[in-house]
Tab-separated table of C-alpha atoms and ligand atoms in Angstrom:
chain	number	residue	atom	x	y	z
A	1	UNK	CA	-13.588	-23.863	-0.496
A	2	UNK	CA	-10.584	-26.109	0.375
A	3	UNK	CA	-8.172	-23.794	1.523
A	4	UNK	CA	-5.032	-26.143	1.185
A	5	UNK	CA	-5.890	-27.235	-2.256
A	6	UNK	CA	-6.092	-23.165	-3.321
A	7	UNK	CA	-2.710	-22.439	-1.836
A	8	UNK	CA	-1.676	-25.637	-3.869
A	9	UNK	CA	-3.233	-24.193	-7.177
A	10	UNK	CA	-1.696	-21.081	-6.610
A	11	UNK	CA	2.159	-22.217	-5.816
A	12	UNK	CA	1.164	-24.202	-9.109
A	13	UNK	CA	0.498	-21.039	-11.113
A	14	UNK	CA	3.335	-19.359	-9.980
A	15	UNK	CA	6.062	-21.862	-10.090
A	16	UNK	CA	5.305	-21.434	-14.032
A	17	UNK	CA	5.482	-17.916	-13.507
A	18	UNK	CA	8.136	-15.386	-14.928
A	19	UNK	CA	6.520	-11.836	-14.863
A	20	UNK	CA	3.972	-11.852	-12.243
A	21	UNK	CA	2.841	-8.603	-10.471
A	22	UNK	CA	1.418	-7.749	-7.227
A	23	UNK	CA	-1.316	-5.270	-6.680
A	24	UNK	CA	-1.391	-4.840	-3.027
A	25	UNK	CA	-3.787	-2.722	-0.819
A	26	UNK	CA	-4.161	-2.300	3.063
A	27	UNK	CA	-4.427	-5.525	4.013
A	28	UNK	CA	-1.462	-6.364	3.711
A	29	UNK	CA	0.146	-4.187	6.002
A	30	UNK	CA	-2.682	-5.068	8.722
A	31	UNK	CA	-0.022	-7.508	10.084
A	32	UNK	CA	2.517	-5.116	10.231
A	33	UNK	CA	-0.020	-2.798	12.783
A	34	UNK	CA	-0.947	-0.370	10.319
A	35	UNK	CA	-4.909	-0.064	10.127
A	36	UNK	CA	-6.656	-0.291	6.624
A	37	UNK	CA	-9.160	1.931	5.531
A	38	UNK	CA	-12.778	-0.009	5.338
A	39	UNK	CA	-12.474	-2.791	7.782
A	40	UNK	CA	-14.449	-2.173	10.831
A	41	UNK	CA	-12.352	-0.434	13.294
A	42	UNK	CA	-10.294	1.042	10.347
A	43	UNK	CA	-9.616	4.760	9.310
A	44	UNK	CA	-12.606	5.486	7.681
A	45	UNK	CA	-14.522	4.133	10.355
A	46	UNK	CA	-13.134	6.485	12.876
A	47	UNK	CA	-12.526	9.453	10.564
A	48	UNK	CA	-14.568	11.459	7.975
A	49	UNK	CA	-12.820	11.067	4.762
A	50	UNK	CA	-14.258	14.308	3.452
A	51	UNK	CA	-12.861	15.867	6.795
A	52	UNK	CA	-9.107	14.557	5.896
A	53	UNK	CA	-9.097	12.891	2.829
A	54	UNK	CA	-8.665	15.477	0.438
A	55	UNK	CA	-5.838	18.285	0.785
A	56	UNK	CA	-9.124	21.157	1.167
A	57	UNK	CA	-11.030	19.391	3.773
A	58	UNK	CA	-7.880	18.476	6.255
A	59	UNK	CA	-6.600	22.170	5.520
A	60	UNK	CA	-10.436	23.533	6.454
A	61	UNK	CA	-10.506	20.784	9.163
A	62	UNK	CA	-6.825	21.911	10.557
A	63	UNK	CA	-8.030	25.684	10.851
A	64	UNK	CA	-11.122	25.103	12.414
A	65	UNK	CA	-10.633	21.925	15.301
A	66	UNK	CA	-6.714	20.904	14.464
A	67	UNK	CA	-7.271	19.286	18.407
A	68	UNK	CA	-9.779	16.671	17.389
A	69	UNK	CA	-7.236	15.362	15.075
A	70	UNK	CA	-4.617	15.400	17.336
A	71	UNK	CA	-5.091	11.950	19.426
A	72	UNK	CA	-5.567	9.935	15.430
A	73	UNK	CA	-3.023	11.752	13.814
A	74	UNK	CA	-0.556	10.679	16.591
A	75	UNK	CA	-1.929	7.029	16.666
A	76	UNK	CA	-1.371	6.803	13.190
A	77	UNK	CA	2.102	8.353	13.181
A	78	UNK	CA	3.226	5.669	15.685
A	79	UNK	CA	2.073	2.678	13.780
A	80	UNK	CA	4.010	3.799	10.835
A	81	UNK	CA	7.089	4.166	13.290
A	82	UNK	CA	6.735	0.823	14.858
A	83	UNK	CA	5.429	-0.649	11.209
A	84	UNK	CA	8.416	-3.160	9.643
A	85	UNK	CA	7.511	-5.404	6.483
A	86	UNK	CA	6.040	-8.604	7.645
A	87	UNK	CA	5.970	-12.070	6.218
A	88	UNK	CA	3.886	-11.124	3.410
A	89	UNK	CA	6.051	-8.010	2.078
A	90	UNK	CA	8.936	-10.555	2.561
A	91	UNK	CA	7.263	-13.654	0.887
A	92	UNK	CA	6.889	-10.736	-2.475
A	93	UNK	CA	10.659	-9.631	-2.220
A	94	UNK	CA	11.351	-13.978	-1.924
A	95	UNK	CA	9.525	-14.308	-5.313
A	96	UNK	CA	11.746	-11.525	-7.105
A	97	UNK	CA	14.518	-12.600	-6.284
A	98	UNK	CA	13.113	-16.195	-7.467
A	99	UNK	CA	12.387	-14.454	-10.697
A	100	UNK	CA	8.804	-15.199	-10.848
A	101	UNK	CA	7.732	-11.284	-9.637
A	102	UNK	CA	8.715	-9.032	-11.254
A	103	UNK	CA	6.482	-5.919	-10.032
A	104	UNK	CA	4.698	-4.740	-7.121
A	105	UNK	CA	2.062	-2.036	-7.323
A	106	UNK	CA	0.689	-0.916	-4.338
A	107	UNK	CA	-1.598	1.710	-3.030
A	108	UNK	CA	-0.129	1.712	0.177
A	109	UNK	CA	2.290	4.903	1.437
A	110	UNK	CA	4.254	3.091	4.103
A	111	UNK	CA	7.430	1.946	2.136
A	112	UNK	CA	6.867	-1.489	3.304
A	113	UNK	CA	7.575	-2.996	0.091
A	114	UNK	CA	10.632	-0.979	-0.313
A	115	UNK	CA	11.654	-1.983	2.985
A	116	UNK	CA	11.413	-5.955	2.470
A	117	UNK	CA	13.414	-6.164	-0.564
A	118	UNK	CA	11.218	-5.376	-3.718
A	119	UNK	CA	12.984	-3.135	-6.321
A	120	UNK	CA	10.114	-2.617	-8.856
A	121	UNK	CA	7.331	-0.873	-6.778
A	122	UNK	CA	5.248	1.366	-8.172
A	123	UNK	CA	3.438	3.780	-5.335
A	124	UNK	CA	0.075	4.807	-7.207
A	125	UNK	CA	-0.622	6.554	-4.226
A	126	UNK	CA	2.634	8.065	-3.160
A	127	UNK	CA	5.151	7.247	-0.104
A	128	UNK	CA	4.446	8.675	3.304
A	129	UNK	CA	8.418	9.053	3.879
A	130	UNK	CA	9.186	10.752	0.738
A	131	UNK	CA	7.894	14.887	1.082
A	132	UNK	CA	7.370	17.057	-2.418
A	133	UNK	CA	7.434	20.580	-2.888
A	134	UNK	CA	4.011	22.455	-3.395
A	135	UNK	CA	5.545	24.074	-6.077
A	136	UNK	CA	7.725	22.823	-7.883
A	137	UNK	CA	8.217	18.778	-8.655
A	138	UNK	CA	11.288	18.680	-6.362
A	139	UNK	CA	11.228	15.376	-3.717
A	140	UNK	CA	12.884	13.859	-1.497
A	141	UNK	CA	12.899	10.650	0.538
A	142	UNK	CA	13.295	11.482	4.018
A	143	UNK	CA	15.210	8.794	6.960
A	144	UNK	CA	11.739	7.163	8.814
A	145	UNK	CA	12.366	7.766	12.629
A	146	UNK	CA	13.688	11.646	11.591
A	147	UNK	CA	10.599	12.320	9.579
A	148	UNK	CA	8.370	11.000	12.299
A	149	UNK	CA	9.599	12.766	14.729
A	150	UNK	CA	9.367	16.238	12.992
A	151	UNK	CA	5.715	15.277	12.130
A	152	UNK	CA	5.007	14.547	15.727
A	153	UNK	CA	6.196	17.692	16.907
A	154	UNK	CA	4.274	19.645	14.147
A	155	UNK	CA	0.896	17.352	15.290
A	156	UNK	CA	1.401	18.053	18.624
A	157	UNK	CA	1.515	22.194	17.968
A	158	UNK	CA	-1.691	21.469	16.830
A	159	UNK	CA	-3.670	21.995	19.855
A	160	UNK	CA	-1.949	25.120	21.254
A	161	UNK	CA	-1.043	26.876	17.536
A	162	UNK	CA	-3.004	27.574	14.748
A	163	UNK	CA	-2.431	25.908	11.110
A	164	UNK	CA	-0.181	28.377	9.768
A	165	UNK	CA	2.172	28.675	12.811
A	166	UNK	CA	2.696	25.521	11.927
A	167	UNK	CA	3.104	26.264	8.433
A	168	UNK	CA	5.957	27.913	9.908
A	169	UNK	CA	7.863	25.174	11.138
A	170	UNK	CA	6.975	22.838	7.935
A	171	UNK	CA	10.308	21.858	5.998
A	172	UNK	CA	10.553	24.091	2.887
A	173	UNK	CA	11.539	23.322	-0.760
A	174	UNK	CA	16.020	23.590	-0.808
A	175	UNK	CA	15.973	24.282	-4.880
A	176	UNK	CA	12.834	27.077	-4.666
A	177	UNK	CA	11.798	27.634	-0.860
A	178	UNK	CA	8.024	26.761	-0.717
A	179	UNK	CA	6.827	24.067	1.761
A	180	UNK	CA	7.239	20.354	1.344
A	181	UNK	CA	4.386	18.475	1.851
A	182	UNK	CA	4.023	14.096	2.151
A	183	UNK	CA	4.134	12.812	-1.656
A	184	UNK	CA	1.150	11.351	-0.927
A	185	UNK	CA	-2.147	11.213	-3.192
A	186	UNK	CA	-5.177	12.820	-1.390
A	187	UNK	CA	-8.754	12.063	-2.547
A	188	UNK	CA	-8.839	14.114	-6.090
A	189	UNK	CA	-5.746	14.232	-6.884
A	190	UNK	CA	-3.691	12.848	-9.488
A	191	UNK	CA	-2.527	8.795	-8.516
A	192	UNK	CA	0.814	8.290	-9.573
A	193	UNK	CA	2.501	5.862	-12.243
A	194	UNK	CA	-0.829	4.764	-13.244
A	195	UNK	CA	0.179	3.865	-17.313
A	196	UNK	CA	3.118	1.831	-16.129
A	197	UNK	CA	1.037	-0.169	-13.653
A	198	UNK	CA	-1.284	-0.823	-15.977
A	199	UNK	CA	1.615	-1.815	-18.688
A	200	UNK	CA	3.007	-4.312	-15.878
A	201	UNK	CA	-0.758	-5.766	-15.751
A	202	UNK	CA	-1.312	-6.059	-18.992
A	203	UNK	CA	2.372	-7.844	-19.633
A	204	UNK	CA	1.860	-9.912	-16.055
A	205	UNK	CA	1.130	-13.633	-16.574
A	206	UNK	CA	0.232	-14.067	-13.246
A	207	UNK	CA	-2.026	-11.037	-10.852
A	208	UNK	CA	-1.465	-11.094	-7.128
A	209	UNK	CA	-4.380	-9.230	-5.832
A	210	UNK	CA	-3.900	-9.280	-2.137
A	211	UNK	CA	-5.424	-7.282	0.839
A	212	UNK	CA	-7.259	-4.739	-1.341
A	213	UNK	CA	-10.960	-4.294	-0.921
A	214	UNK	CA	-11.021	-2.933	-4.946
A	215	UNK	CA	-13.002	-0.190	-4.144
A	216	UNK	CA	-10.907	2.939	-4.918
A	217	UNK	CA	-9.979	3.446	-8.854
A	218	UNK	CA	-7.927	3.734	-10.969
A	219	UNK	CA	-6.049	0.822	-8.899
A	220	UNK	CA	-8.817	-1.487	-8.613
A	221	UNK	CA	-9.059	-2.130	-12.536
A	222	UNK	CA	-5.843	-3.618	-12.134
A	223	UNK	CA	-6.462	-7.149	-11.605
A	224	UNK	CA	-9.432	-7.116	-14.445
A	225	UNK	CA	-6.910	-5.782	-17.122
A	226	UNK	CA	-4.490	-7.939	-16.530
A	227	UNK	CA	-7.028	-11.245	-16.538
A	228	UNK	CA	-8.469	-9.555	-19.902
A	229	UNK	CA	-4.731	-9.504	-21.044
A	230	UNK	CA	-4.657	-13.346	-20.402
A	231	UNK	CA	-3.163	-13.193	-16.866
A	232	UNK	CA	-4.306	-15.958	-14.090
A	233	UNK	CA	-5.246	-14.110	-11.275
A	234	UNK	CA	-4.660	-15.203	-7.272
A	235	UNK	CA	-6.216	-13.115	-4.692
A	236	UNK	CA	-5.398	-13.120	-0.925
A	237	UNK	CA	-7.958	-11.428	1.157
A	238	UNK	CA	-9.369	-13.059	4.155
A	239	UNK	CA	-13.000	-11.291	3.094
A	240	UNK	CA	-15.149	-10.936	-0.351
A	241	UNK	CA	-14.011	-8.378	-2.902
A	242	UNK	CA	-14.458	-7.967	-6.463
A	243	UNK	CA	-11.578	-9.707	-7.560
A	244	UNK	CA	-13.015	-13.290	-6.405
A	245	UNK	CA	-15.005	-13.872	-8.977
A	246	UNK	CA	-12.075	-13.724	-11.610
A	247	UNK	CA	-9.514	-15.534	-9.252
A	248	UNK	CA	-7.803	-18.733	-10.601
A	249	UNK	CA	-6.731	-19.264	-6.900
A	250	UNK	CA	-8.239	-17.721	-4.052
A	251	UNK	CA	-6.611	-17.979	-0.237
A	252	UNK	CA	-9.423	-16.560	1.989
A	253	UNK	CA	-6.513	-16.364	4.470
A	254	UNK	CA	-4.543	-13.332	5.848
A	255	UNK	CA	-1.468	-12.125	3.549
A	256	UNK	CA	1.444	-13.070	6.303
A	257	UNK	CA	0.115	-16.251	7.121
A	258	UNK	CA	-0.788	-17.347	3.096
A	259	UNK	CA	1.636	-15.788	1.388
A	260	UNK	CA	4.775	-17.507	3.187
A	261	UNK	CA	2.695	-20.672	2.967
A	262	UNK	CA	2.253	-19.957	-0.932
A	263	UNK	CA	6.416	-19.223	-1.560
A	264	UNK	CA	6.950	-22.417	0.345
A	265	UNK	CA	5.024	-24.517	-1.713
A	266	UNK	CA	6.434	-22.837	-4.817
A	267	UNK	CA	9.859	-24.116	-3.574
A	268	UNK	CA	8.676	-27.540	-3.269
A	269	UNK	CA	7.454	-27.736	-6.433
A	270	UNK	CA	10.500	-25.867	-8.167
A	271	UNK	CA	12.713	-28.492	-5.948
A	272	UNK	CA	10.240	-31.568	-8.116
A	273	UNK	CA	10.439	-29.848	-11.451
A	274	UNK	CA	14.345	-31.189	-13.104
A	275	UNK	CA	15.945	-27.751	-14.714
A	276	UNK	CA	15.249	-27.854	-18.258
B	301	LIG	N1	-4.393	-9.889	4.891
B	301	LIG	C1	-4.991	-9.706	3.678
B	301	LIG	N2	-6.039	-8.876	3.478
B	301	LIG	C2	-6.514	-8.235	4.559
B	301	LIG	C3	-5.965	-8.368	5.854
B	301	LIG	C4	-4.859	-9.244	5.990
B	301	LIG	N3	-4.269	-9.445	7.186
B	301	LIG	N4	-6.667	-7.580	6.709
B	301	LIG	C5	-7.618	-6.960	5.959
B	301	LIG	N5	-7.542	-7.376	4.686
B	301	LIG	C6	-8.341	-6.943	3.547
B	301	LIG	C7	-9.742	-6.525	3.860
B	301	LIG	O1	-10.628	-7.638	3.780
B	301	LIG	C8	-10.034	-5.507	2.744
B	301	LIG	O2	-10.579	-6.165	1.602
B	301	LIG	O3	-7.699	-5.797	3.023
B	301	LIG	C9	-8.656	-4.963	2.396
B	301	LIG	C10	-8.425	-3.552	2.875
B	301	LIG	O4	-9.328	-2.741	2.135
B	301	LIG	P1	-9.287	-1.145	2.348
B	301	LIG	O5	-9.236	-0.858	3.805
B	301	LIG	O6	-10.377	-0.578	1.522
B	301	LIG	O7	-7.869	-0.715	1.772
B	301	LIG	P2	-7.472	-0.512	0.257
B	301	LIG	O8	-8.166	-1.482	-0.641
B	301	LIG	O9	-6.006	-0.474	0.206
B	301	LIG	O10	-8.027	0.981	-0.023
B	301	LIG	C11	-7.622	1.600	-1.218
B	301	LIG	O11	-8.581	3.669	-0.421
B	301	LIG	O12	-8.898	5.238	1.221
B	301	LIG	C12	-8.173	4.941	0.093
B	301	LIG	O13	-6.041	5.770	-0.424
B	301	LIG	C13	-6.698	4.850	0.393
B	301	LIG	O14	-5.054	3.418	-0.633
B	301	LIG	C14	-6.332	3.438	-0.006
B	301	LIG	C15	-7.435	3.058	-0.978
């Protein structure tokens, strides 16, 4: 694997590029301090998913040991505070506004991609900064640092209160009064947007698969149905995942370092190629 010559073919593939999408996992937020899920070290590594992945086991989990959450849930919470987009979200938003990207779908809930620019993101599994009533389909996007710090005060009334004291001080719905919860997609529940990101795959003519291990469905068919649709496919993950075997470029490389690397080269090439 010649690492240069792959960042080469893939500048190549998207300097001809007019509609390509992103399908982004994890990884590439890793640079921005936010852990992923399956590397070692990562959330599911240091928490049971079953325990407070899905909305029933984190309520069960909350009622009967909310403390031995605590010192995670606030680790977590301050990544996301300190977390800004980093050269890899940027390098994405570059390539819209060169017109060669037009979507990003990502399973990531930290707004990043928001954040850096991109205007076409599709959240399959929610945004961490937008809350949703329980009980009706009212949302709202909520300012970062005020959100965080309401959530830290709620986690930290975890060790002294019980679950539905804090229930108490949980924001509530303004058009029907029941509590807001994070719009975000637990284990078993419904992802989000799921027909239009597989539309944008199946129109893309180029797949970005980058930082996602391709484990977790629907989201990981993504690349595949956009290859079957005729799409070249570059992945960006420094380790193995499914996705290598149908790449047309892959950059064993961490997103912020290739990705800037790949826009760059894209330039150049642009810069070579007279305007038509
Ligand atoms: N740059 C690019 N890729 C990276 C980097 C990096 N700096 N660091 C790690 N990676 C890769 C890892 O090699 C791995 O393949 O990112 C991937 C992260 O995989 P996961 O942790 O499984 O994250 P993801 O694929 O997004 O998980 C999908 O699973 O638990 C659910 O809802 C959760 O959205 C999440 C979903």
């Amino acid at each position: 694997m010649h690492i240069e010559r792959e960042i080469q073919k893939a500048a190549e593939i998207l300097a001809d590029a007019g509609n390509a999408v992103a399908s982004c996992g994890a990884g590439i937020s890793a640079e921005s301090g936010i852990a992923t899920f399956r590397d070692v070290g990562g959330v599911w590594d240091r928490m049971n998913p079953a325990e407070v992945g899905t909305t029933q086991g984190l309520i069960d989990t909350l009622n009967r040991d909310a403390g031995k959450l605590v010192p995670f849930f606030l680790e977590l919470l301050g990544a996301f505070e300190q977390a800004h987009p980093n050269p890899a979200h940027k390098a994405l938003a570059e390539l819209e506004n060169m017109g060669i990207l037009q979507t990003v779908v990502t399973q990531n809930i930290d707004n990043l991609h928001l954040e850096a620019g991109n205007t076409d993101v599709i959240e399959v599994h929610g945004n961490g900064f937008r809350l949703a009533c329980i009980s009706c389909s009212y949302t709202e996007s909520r300012d970062r640092r005020e959100l965080v710090s309401e959530i830290r005060v709620a986690i930290e009334c975890l060790s002294e209160h019980s679950l539905n004291t804090i229930m108490t001080i949980m924001p509530t719905c303004s058009r029907c009064g029941a509590l807001m919860r994070p719009d975000v997609v637990m284990f078993g529940e419904m992802v989000k947007d799921i027909p239009r990101a597989f539309e944008a795959a199946r129109k893309s003519d180029v797949m970005l698969a980058i930082g996602t291990s391709g484990v977790v469905y629907p989201a990981a068919y993504l690349p595949f149905e956009a290859k079957e649709a005729g799409a070249r496919v570059i992945v960006v993950n420094p380790n193995e995942n499914p996705f290598s075997q149908i790449s047309d470029a892959y950059i064993p490389m961490n997103a912020g370092e290739a990705m800037p690397r790949i826009v760059e080269t894209v330039k150049g090439l642009k810069q070579k190629t007279p305007v038509s």
